[in-house]
Tab-separated table of C-alpha atoms in Angstrom:
chain	number	residue	atom	x	y	z
E	1	MET	CA	-0.026	0.004	0.011
E	2	LYS	CA	1.280	3.451	-0.840
E	3	LYS	CA	2.442	5.929	1.813
E	4	ALA	CA	-0.530	8.296	1.813
E	5	HIS	CA	-3.120	5.488	1.821
E	6	VAL	CA	-1.652	4.310	5.146
E	7	TYR	CA	-2.860	7.537	6.759
E	8	ALA	CA	-6.028	8.211	4.831
E	9	ILE	CA	-7.767	4.993	5.854
E	10	PRO	CA	-7.511	5.430	9.673
E	11	ALA	CA	-8.526	9.069	9.363
E	12	ILE	CA	-11.700	8.236	7.470
E	13	GLY	CA	-12.270	5.347	9.893
E	14	ALA	CA	-12.167	7.675	12.864
E	15	ALA	CA	-14.597	10.048	11.106
E	16	LEU	CA	-16.913	7.060	10.385
E	17	ILE	CA	-16.949	6.066	14.062
E	18	ALA	CA	-17.674	9.668	15.002
E	19	VAL	CA	-20.574	9.847	12.624
E	20	LEU	CA	-22.070	6.453	13.449
E	21	ALA	CA	-21.835	7.187	17.227
E	22	GLN	CA	-24.233	10.068	16.725
E	23	ILE	CA	-27.014	7.943	15.190
E	24	SER	CA	-29.428	6.764	17.823
E	25	LEU	CA	-32.336	4.433	17.305
E	26	PRO	CA	-35.474	5.178	19.387
E	27	ILE	CA	-35.914	1.840	21.081
E	28	GLY	CA	-38.179	2.226	24.042
E	29	PRO	CA	-37.871	5.448	26.090
E	30	VAL	CA	-34.064	5.338	26.227
E	31	PRO	CA	-32.060	6.376	23.178
E	32	PHE	CA	-29.866	3.453	22.074
E	33	THR	CA	-26.579	4.959	20.937
E	34	LEU	CA	-24.352	3.174	18.545
E	35	GLN	CA	-20.940	4.239	19.790
E	36	ASN	CA	-19.589	0.768	20.580
E	37	PHE	CA	-21.559	-0.642	17.693
E	38	ALA	CA	-19.489	1.676	15.495
E	39	ILE	CA	-16.250	0.545	17.140
E	40	GLY	CA	-17.170	-3.058	16.615
E	41	LEU	CA	-18.112	-2.568	12.979
E	42	ILE	CA	-14.822	-0.762	12.251
E	43	ALA	CA	-12.910	-3.490	14.109
E	44	THR	CA	-14.614	-6.127	12.027
E	45	VAL	CA	-14.207	-4.449	8.648
E	46	PHE	CA	-10.660	-3.059	8.962
E	47	ARG	CA	-7.327	-4.721	9.532
E	48	PRO	CA	-5.718	-4.449	13.042
E	49	ARG	CA	-3.500	-1.486	12.342
E	50	GLU	CA	-6.218	0.638	10.776
E	51	ALA	CA	-8.779	-0.421	13.389
E	52	VAL	CA	-6.667	0.547	16.333
E	53	LEU	CA	-5.558	3.794	14.728
E	54	SER	CA	-9.234	4.607	13.944
E	55	ALA	CA	-10.207	4.041	17.572
E	56	GLY	CA	-7.263	6.057	18.879
E	57	LEU	CA	-7.969	8.983	16.546
E	58	TYR	CA	-11.629	8.864	17.599
E	59	LEU	CA	-10.604	9.310	21.229
E	60	LEU	CA	-8.337	12.205	20.220
E	61	LEU	CA	-11.145	13.821	18.265
E	62	GLY	CA	-13.323	13.728	21.375
E	63	ALA	CA	-10.530	14.940	23.572
E	64	ILE	CA	-9.875	18.066	21.589
E	65	GLY	CA	-13.491	19.175	21.812
E	66	LEU	CA	-15.450	17.717	18.880
E	67	PRO	CA	-18.763	16.422	20.288
E	68	VAL	CA	-18.213	12.906	18.888
E	69	PHE	CA	-18.742	10.744	21.980
E	70	ALA	CA	-22.162	9.232	22.508
E	71	GLY	CA	-24.768	11.818	23.366
E	72	GLY	CA	-22.614	14.657	22.038
E	73	GLY	CA	-20.052	14.440	24.812
E	74	ALA	CA	-16.622	15.951	24.351
E	75	GLY	CA	-13.560	17.165	26.103
E	76	PHE	CA	-10.763	15.649	28.173
E	77	GLN	CA	-13.103	14.911	31.078
E	78	ALA	CA	-14.459	11.964	29.132
E	79	LEU	CA	-10.957	10.446	29.131
E	80	VAL	CA	-10.214	10.960	32.832
E	81	GLY	CA	-13.706	10.603	34.393
E	82	PRO	CA	-15.174	7.504	36.006
E	83	THR	CA	-16.328	6.041	32.690
E	84	ALA	CA	-12.985	6.665	30.920
E	85	GLY	CA	-12.076	2.949	31.117
E	86	TYR	CA	-14.795	2.094	28.595
E	87	LEU	CA	-13.369	4.570	26.115
E	88	TRP	CA	-9.717	3.614	26.589
E	89	PHE	CA	-10.510	-0.053	26.201
E	90	TYR	CA	-12.038	0.598	22.817
E	91	LEU	CA	-8.408	0.429	21.697
E	92	VAL	CA	-8.176	-3.109	23.042
E	93	TYR	CA	-11.529	-4.001	21.566
E	94	SER	CA	-10.590	-2.796	18.089
E	95	GLY	CA	-7.173	-4.418	18.177
E	96	LEU	CA	-8.331	-7.786	19.473
E	97	THR	CA	-11.456	-8.112	17.283
E	98	SER	CA	-9.691	-7.058	14.103
E	99	SER	CA	-6.964	-9.564	14.774
E	100	LEU	CA	-9.462	-12.374	15.032
E	101	THR	CA	-11.503	-11.557	11.948
E	102	ASN	CA	-10.853	-10.968	8.306
E	103	SER	CA	-12.867	-10.068	5.285
E	104	LYS	CA	-13.956	-13.731	4.771
E	105	SER	CA	-14.980	-14.464	8.370
E	106	GLY	CA	-18.390	-16.034	8.974
E	107	VAL	CA	-21.132	-14.620	11.167
E	108	VAL	CA	-20.389	-16.853	14.112
E	109	LYS	CA	-16.710	-15.992	14.191
E	110	ILE	CA	-17.481	-12.282	13.902
E	111	PHE	CA	-19.935	-12.515	16.775
E	112	LEU	CA	-17.437	-14.367	19.036
E	113	ALA	CA	-14.605	-11.993	18.202
E	114	ASN	CA	-16.782	-8.957	19.047
E	115	LEU	CA	-18.085	-10.691	22.170
E	116	LEU	CA	-14.513	-11.115	23.373
E	117	GLY	CA	-13.649	-7.486	22.538
E	118	ASP	CA	-16.788	-6.114	24.211
E	119	ALA	CA	-16.039	-8.154	27.340
E	120	LEU	CA	-12.678	-6.377	27.558
E	121	VAL	CA	-14.426	-2.989	27.333
E	122	PHE	CA	-16.379	-3.980	30.366
E	123	VAL	CA	-13.157	-4.829	32.159
E	124	GLY	CA	-11.992	-1.307	31.344
E	125	GLY	CA	-15.246	0.075	32.677
E	126	ILE	CA	-14.893	-1.788	35.976
E	127	LEU	CA	-11.317	-0.625	36.393
E	128	SER	CA	-12.122	3.048	35.874
E	129	LEU	CA	-15.195	2.909	38.120
E	130	HIS	CA	-12.988	1.348	40.820
E	131	PHE	CA	-9.928	3.569	40.583
E	132	LEU	CA	-11.460	6.887	39.509
E	133	ALA	CA	-14.878	6.770	41.166
E	134	GLY	CA	-13.775	4.853	44.250
E	135	MET	CA	-16.219	1.948	43.883
E	136	ALA	CA	-15.519	-1.540	45.197
E	137	PHE	CA	-14.996	-4.009	42.354
E	138	GLU	CA	-18.249	-5.882	43.106
E	139	LYS	CA	-20.253	-2.675	43.091
E	140	ALA	CA	-18.576	-1.536	39.874
E	141	LEU	CA	-19.590	-4.882	38.297
E	142	VAL	CA	-23.222	-4.451	39.455
E	143	VAL	CA	-23.648	-0.887	38.181
E	144	GLY	CA	-21.201	-0.744	35.296
E	145	VAL	CA	-21.640	-4.115	33.568
E	146	LEU	CA	-24.797	-6.027	34.382
E	147	PRO	CA	-27.306	-3.491	33.110
E	148	PHE	CA	-25.506	-3.276	29.778
E	149	ILE	CA	-25.090	-6.920	28.951
E	150	ILE	CA	-28.379	-7.469	27.201
E	151	PRO	CA	-28.263	-4.290	25.097
E	152	ASP	CA	-24.698	-5.026	24.129
E	153	LEU	CA	-25.484	-8.586	23.103
E	154	GLY	CA	-28.088	-7.062	20.822
E	155	LYS	CA	-25.502	-4.705	19.360
E	156	LEU	CA	-23.107	-7.623	18.847
E	157	LEU	CA	-25.752	-9.548	16.973
E	158	ALA	CA	-26.432	-6.480	14.836
E	159	ILE	CA	-22.749	-6.094	14.068
E	160	SER	CA	-22.476	-9.779	13.103
E	161	PHE	CA	-25.431	-9.726	10.718
E	162	ILE	CA	-24.558	-6.370	9.214
E	163	SER	CA	-20.892	-7.096	8.686
E	164	ARG	CA	-21.474	-9.986	6.220
E	165	PRO	CA	-23.401	-8.009	3.557
E	166	LEU	CA	-21.127	-4.971	4.220
E	167	LEU	CA	-17.949	-6.982	3.600
E	168	GLN	CA	-19.529	-8.602	0.487
E	169	ARG	CA	-20.295	-5.283	-1.074
E	170	LEU	CA	-16.960	-3.709	-0.178
E	171	LYS	CA	-14.748	-6.515	-1.481
E	172	ASN	CA	-13.968	-4.615	-4.749
E	173	GLN	CA	-12.700	-1.583	-2.875
E	174	ALA	CA	-9.033	-0.776	-3.220
E	175	TYR	CA	-8.440	-1.326	0.497
E	176	PHE	CA	-9.521	-5.005	0.292
E	177	THR	CA	-7.762	-5.820	-3.017
E	178	ASN	CA	-4.340	-4.479	-2.088
I	1	MET	CA	-22.588	21.289	10.213
I	2	ASP	CA	-20.667	24.344	11.438
I	3	SER	CA	-21.248	23.256	14.997
I	4	MET	CA	-19.322	20.074	14.267
I	5	ILE	CA	-16.432	21.873	12.682
I	6	LEU	CA	-16.155	24.326	15.539
I	7	GLY	CA	-16.601	21.710	18.197
I	8	ARG	CA	-17.718	23.678	21.198
I	9	TYR	CA	-15.650	26.769	20.467
I	10	ILE	CA	-17.046	30.163	21.521
I	11	PRO	CA	-15.401	32.990	19.539
I	12	GLY	CA	-13.888	35.702	21.674
I	13	ASP	CA	-10.845	37.872	22.212
I	14	SER	CA	-10.106	37.362	25.861
I	15	ILE	CA	-6.623	36.736	27.328
I	16	VAL	CA	-7.448	33.024	27.505
I	17	HIS	CA	-8.483	32.883	23.859
I	18	ARG	CA	-5.181	34.469	22.777
I	19	LEU	CA	-2.969	32.030	24.639
I	20	ASP	CA	-0.946	29.540	22.588
I	21	PRO	CA	-2.990	26.288	22.327
I	22	ARG	CA	0.033	24.308	23.540
I	23	SER	CA	0.193	26.229	26.798
I	24	LYS	CA	-3.575	25.864	27.298
I	25	LEU	CA	-3.428	22.117	26.620
I	26	LEU	CA	-0.460	21.670	28.933
I	27	ALA	CA	-2.166	23.857	31.572
I	28	MET	CA	-5.278	21.773	31.436
I	29	MET	CA	-3.372	18.564	31.837
I	30	LEU	CA	-1.447	19.937	34.802
I	31	LEU	CA	-4.704	21.116	36.389
I	32	ILE	CA	-6.268	17.679	36.008
I	33	LEU	CA	-3.201	16.166	37.661
I	34	ILE	CA	-3.391	18.742	40.473
I	35	VAL	CA	-7.085	17.968	41.064
I	36	PHE	CA	-6.216	14.447	42.248
I	37	TRP	CA	-4.039	16.017	44.982
I	38	ALA	CA	-6.942	18.100	46.352
I	39	ASN	CA	-8.240	15.879	49.142
I	40	ASN	CA	-9.391	18.188	51.833
I	41	PRO	CA	-11.670	21.270	52.067
I	42	LEU	CA	-8.925	23.884	51.938
I	43	THR	CA	-7.272	22.536	48.793
I	44	ASN	CA	-10.601	22.237	47.034
I	45	LEU	CA	-11.453	25.818	48.001
I	46	ILE	CA	-8.204	27.074	46.542
I	47	LEU	CA	-8.822	25.223	43.303
I	48	PHE	CA	-12.336	26.545	43.003
I	49	ILE	CA	-11.076	30.097	43.512
I	50	ALA	CA	-8.328	29.625	40.911
I	51	THR	CA	-10.849	28.094	38.529
I	52	GLY	CA	-13.300	30.947	39.041
I	53	ILE	CA	-10.466	33.427	38.122
I	54	PHE	CA	-9.621	31.511	34.950
I	55	ILE	CA	-13.281	31.385	33.888
I	56	ALA	CA	-13.660	35.081	34.530
I	57	LEU	CA	-10.554	35.842	32.455
I	58	SER	CA	-11.971	33.857	29.513
I	59	GLY	CA	-14.973	36.126	29.197
I	60	VAL	CA	-17.186	33.116	28.409
I	61	SER	CA	-20.558	33.050	30.080
I	62	LEU	CA	-20.906	30.762	33.064
I	63	SER	CA	-23.982	29.170	31.461
I	64	PHE	CA	-21.789	27.276	29.030
I	65	PHE	CA	-19.940	25.679	31.952
I	66	ILE	CA	-23.206	24.814	33.668
I	67	GLN	CA	-24.314	23.178	30.431
I	68	GLY	CA	-21.101	21.091	30.520
I	69	LEU	CA	-22.087	19.973	33.989
I	70	LYS	CA	-25.563	19.066	32.902
I	71	SER	CA	-24.465	16.456	30.436
I	72	MET	CA	-22.509	14.757	33.212
I	73	PHE	CA	-25.195	15.385	35.845
I	74	PHE	CA	-26.438	11.778	36.174
I	75	LEU	CA	-22.901	10.454	36.507
I	76	ILE	CA	-21.881	13.010	39.086
I	77	ALA	CA	-25.057	12.521	41.156
I	78	PHE	CA	-24.801	8.752	40.908
I	79	THR	CA	-21.174	8.543	41.977
I	80	THR	CA	-21.583	11.082	44.788
I	81	ILE	CA	-24.636	9.394	46.223
I	82	PHE	CA	-22.908	6.030	45.874
I	83	GLN	CA	-20.028	7.347	48.031
I	84	LEU	CA	-22.449	8.663	50.569
I	85	PHE	CA	-24.339	5.505	51.077
I	86	PHE	CA	-21.696	2.790	50.827
I	87	ILE	CA	-18.809	4.148	52.838
I	88	SER	CA	-19.224	2.941	56.411
I	89	ASN	CA	-16.136	4.384	58.111
I	90	GLY	CA	-16.453	7.226	60.632
I	91	ASN	CA	-19.161	8.434	62.956
I	92	VAL	CA	-22.780	7.840	62.095
I	93	LEU	CA	-24.714	11.041	61.438
I	94	PHE	CA	-27.913	9.470	60.216
I	95	GLU	CA	-29.347	6.020	60.171
I	96	PHE	CA	-32.695	4.702	58.892
I	97	SER	CA	-33.377	1.171	57.769
I	98	PHE	CA	-30.533	0.208	55.404
I	99	VAL	CA	-29.424	3.812	54.863
I	100	ARG	CA	-26.434	4.880	56.889
I	101	ILE	CA	-24.532	8.163	56.474
I	102	THR	CA	-21.273	8.899	58.295
I	103	ASP	CA	-19.218	12.037	58.482
I	104	TYR	CA	-16.389	10.463	56.631
I	105	ALA	CA	-18.759	9.323	53.840
I	106	LEU	CA	-20.090	12.884	53.614
I	107	GLN	CA	-16.559	14.282	53.276
I	108	GLN	CA	-15.564	11.739	50.641
I	109	ALA	CA	-18.717	12.369	48.671
I	110	GLY	CA	-18.025	16.149	48.768
I	111	ILE	CA	-14.476	15.637	47.556
I	112	ILE	CA	-15.541	13.344	44.696
I	113	PHE	CA	-18.162	15.879	43.705
I	114	CYS	CA	-15.709	18.752	43.712
I	115	ARG	CA	-13.206	16.685	41.691
I	116	PHE	CA	-15.822	16.003	39.038
I	117	VAL	CA	-16.942	19.596	38.753
I	118	LEU	CA	-13.402	20.901	38.560
I	119	ILE	CA	-12.284	18.474	35.836
I	120	ILE	CA	-15.343	19.322	33.766
I	121	PHE	CA	-14.685	23.040	34.167
I	122	PHE	CA	-11.011	22.760	33.138
I	123	SER	CA	-11.883	20.686	30.086
I	124	THR	CA	-14.758	22.895	29.134
I	125	LEU	CA	-12.599	25.994	29.496
I	126	LEU	CA	-10.086	24.513	27.068
I	127	THR	CA	-12.579	23.408	24.458
I	128	LEU	CA	-14.641	26.631	24.645
I	129	THR	CA	-11.619	28.894	24.043
I	130	THR	CA	-9.608	26.899	21.490
I	131	MET	CA	-10.451	25.759	17.956
I	132	PRO	CA	-10.262	21.989	17.410
I	133	LEU	CA	-7.773	22.503	14.575
I	134	SER	CA	-5.521	24.521	16.899
I	135	LEU	CA	-5.827	21.802	19.462
I	136	ALA	CA	-4.824	19.240	16.877
I	137	SER	CA	-1.640	21.250	16.254
I	138	ALA	CA	-1.101	21.492	19.983
I	139	VAL	CA	-1.488	17.741	20.418
I	140	GLU	CA	1.087	17.145	17.645
I	141	ALA	CA	3.491	19.606	19.259
I	142	LEU	CA	3.159	18.146	22.800
I	143	LEU	CA	3.654	14.637	21.360
I	144	ALA	CA	6.973	15.775	19.774
I	145	PRO	CA	9.192	14.371	22.587
I	146	LEU	CA	7.826	10.942	21.678
I	147	LYS	CA	9.688	11.140	18.380
I	148	ARG	CA	12.716	9.974	20.265
I	149	VAL	CA	11.023	6.718	21.002
I	150	LYS	CA	10.033	6.144	17.466
I	151	VAL	CA	6.420	7.309	17.757
I	152	PRO	CA	5.333	8.714	14.374
I	153	VAL	CA	4.225	12.067	15.724
I	154	HIS	CA	3.854	13.897	12.409
I	155	GLU	CA	1.688	11.080	11.053
I	156	ILE	CA	-0.602	11.171	14.113
I	157	GLY	CA	-1.027	14.923	13.697
I	158	LEU	CA	-1.715	14.457	9.988
I	159	MET	CA	-4.378	11.789	10.608
I	160	LEU	CA	-5.985	13.900	13.307
I	161	SER	CA	-6.269	16.860	10.973
I	162	MET	CA	-7.645	14.634	8.210
I	163	SER	CA	-10.226	13.183	10.584
I	164	LEU	CA	-11.259	16.648	11.654
I	165	ARG	CA	-11.771	17.491	7.980
I	166	PHE	CA	-13.739	14.374	7.272
I	167	VAL	CA	-16.212	14.419	10.165
I	168	PRO	CA	-18.562	17.097	8.790
I	169	THR	CA	-18.273	15.650	5.267
I	170	LEU	CA	-19.341	12.201	6.461
I	171	MET	CA	-22.065	13.690	8.554
I	172	ASP	CA	-23.425	15.337	5.400
I	173	ASP	CA	-23.008	12.062	3.505
I	174	THR	CA	-25.029	10.185	6.130
I	175	THR	CA	-27.823	12.687	6.007
I	176	ARG	CA	-27.883	12.621	2.193
I	177	ILE	CA	-27.903	8.833	2.053
I	178	MET	CA	-30.686	8.602	4.634
I	179	ASN	CA	-32.830	11.114	2.727
I	180	ALA	CA	-32.173	9.315	-0.539
I	181	GLN	CA	-33.230	5.952	0.950
I	182	LYS	CA	-36.283	7.525	2.563
I	183	ALA	CA	-37.237	8.847	-0.896
I	184	ARG	CA	-36.999	5.261	-2.124
I	185	GLY	CA	-39.249	3.905	0.597
I	186	VAL	CA	-36.924	2.822	3.432
I	187	ASP	CA	-38.627	3.553	6.797
I	188	PHE	CA	-36.142	4.124	9.663
I	189	GLY	CA	-38.530	4.869	12.438
I	190	GLU	CA	-40.975	2.012	12.312
I	191	GLY	CA	-41.103	-1.723	12.836
I	192	SER	CA	-39.544	-4.138	15.283
I	193	ILE	CA	-35.915	-4.002	16.477
I	194	VAL	CA	-34.897	-6.478	13.807
I	195	GLN	CA	-36.518	-4.360	11.125
I	196	LYS	CA	-34.736	-1.210	12.397
I	197	VAL	CA	-31.412	-3.034	12.355
I	198	LYS	CA	-32.101	-4.187	8.801
I	199	ALA	CA	-32.864	-0.592	7.883
I	200	MET	CA	-29.289	0.313	8.946
I	201	ILE	CA	-27.807	-1.703	6.082
I	202	PRO	CA	-28.846	0.624	3.233
I	203	ILE	CA	-27.173	3.425	5.144
I	204	LEU	CA	-23.994	1.672	6.176
I	205	ILE	CA	-23.058	0.009	2.867
I	206	PRO	CA	-23.087	3.235	0.761
I	207	LEU	CA	-21.512	5.175	3.611
I	208	PHE	CA	-18.603	2.747	3.885
I	209	ALA	CA	-18.219	2.468	0.164
I	210	THR	CA	-18.070	6.234	-0.460
I	211	SER	CA	-15.825	6.738	2.549
I	212	LEU	CA	-13.280	4.167	1.391
I	213	LYS	CA	-13.374	5.642	-2.117
I	214	ARG	CA	-12.840	9.111	-0.618
I	215	ALA	CA	-9.874	7.916	1.374
I	216	ASP	CA	-8.402	6.380	-1.779
I	217	SER	CA	-8.914	9.559	-3.812
I	218	LEU	CA	-7.421	11.667	-1.070
I	219	ALA	CA	-4.331	9.435	-0.848
I	220	ILE	CA	-3.802	9.612	-4.588
I	221	ALA	CA	-4.254	13.405	-4.553
I	222	MET	CA	-1.721	13.760	-1.757
I	223	GLU	CA	0.902	11.729	-3.548
I	224	ALA	CA	0.235	13.666	-6.750
I	225	ARG	CA	1.016	16.812	-4.848
I	226	GLY	CA	4.289	15.477	-3.687
I	227	TYR	CA	3.591	14.063	-0.212
I	228	GLN	CA	6.375	11.708	0.873
I	229	GLY	CA	5.996	11.494	4.594
I	230	GLY	CA	6.959	13.721	7.486
I	231	LYS	CA	10.672	14.139	7.002
I	232	GLY	CA	11.799	17.406	5.496
I	233	ARG	CA	8.383	19.059	5.547
I	234	SER	CA	7.762	22.686	6.473
I	235	GLN	CA	4.632	23.881	8.253
I	236	TYR	CA	2.150	26.554	7.218
I	237	ARG	CA	0.483	26.978	10.582
I	238	GLN	CA	3.039	28.323	13.055
I	239	LEU	CA	2.299	28.390	16.811
I	240	LYS	CA	3.916	31.286	18.779
I	241	TRP	CA	4.784	30.817	22.407
I	242	THR	CA	4.903	34.176	24.230
I	243	LEU	CA	5.665	35.492	27.692
I	244	LYS	CA	2.000	35.173	28.616
I	245	ASP	CA	2.152	31.457	27.989
I	246	THR	CA	5.191	31.052	30.228
I	247	LEU	CA	3.530	33.010	32.983
I	248	THR	CA	0.418	30.851	32.689
I	249	ILE	CA	2.373	27.630	33.190
I	250	LEU	CA	4.301	29.181	36.082
I	251	VAL	CA	1.114	30.227	37.823
I	252	ILE	CA	-0.230	26.698	37.603
I	253	LEU	CA	3.011	25.180	38.792
I	254	VAL	CA	2.922	27.488	41.848
I	255	LEU	CA	-0.691	26.453	42.409
I	256	GLY	CA	0.397	22.840	42.215
I	257	CYS	CA	3.131	23.387	44.744
I	258	CYS	CA	0.714	25.013	47.168
I	259	LEU	CA	-1.742	22.159	46.870
I	260	PHE	CA	0.969	19.565	47.218
I	261	PHE	CA	2.052	21.033	50.567
I	262	LEU	CA	-1.478	21.613	51.853
I	263	LYS	CA	-2.855	18.205	51.013
I	264	SER	CA	-3.523	15.937	53.963
């Protein structure tokens, strides 16, 4: 791949995450944001290097003030507050999931890879709730993980079933043929 | 889309607006570090006074800062109340059924609350008084020492600027694609969860396809214009560090020293 391409892909990937994170589906009374859905989709579609760079650039975009985090959040407080662990572990999620999948992976493999990545995001959430908000680990688990398991499983299923047709249609793109 | 390009920037000509973005970014990072040293009422009071002065100097209305607090309100309230109810050290002030509040829990809850508010204020002050593009330059500049450990600093700065440029474009693309699909009969707001997820596919496929094509076109255009990587490049945007910037950092370092010695 040529030099400039190496930088253009992650930049557009970060912008994609930022845009997708703003879409919210009105499911029930609570808006269902797609922030980690977007991370998972990028992790599934891109290769490891581009996926991790996209996630990292996304965090930087939010840090410097663009309202790109879920719900229009922005600023450095998102990266040092009690929920910062979720955001930082998106780097781990994107790296791990993109390492385990490729453009020919089946639905089951995509689901399992995203499940593993998403579980690590919860680990990050527990860590930041414990160290930055002063919660005991058990309490952090109860309030920071359990309520989100069902919705996140739904997102993982959505990622798995959307990725297949997405990868099929994109296979002629220069990124996948190089 | 202007709101996305500007982030949360509020145009102004205050002393804070005119500081070099590097000194502001550095100052904010130092202040966030200092906040974690503030663990008693006196140190928190000093920090609040200092923060009040900084906000006044920026000339930005307090309502913007309150708005920043609002978006984090649930989290602040939740964590503060959590501290109040679950810390059991210290003397009992109030007890009823399973609820038990001690003086130590009250103090810890207060400190956590102050910490939250201060961090949000510092961060909001930075993003309200600095353009995202300036902050991207500042990030690249502050990452410069990492060049010595082989971190590709120029490339990170480049990708950050490119991302900044792409976000409003892709936002427009998404809107355009959604409207085009609506015109062809796709309904995004109705149906079961499964149907709503299926409705995402006609948005995502064209969005990814056009994005990857755009990245490809951009890369080709860059190379056609002579881009060969970071080495040997000059820079159009120049940041100027002035005496005001040095004084700002010194003030914050002094503040940090005071808090360090006053912390319990």
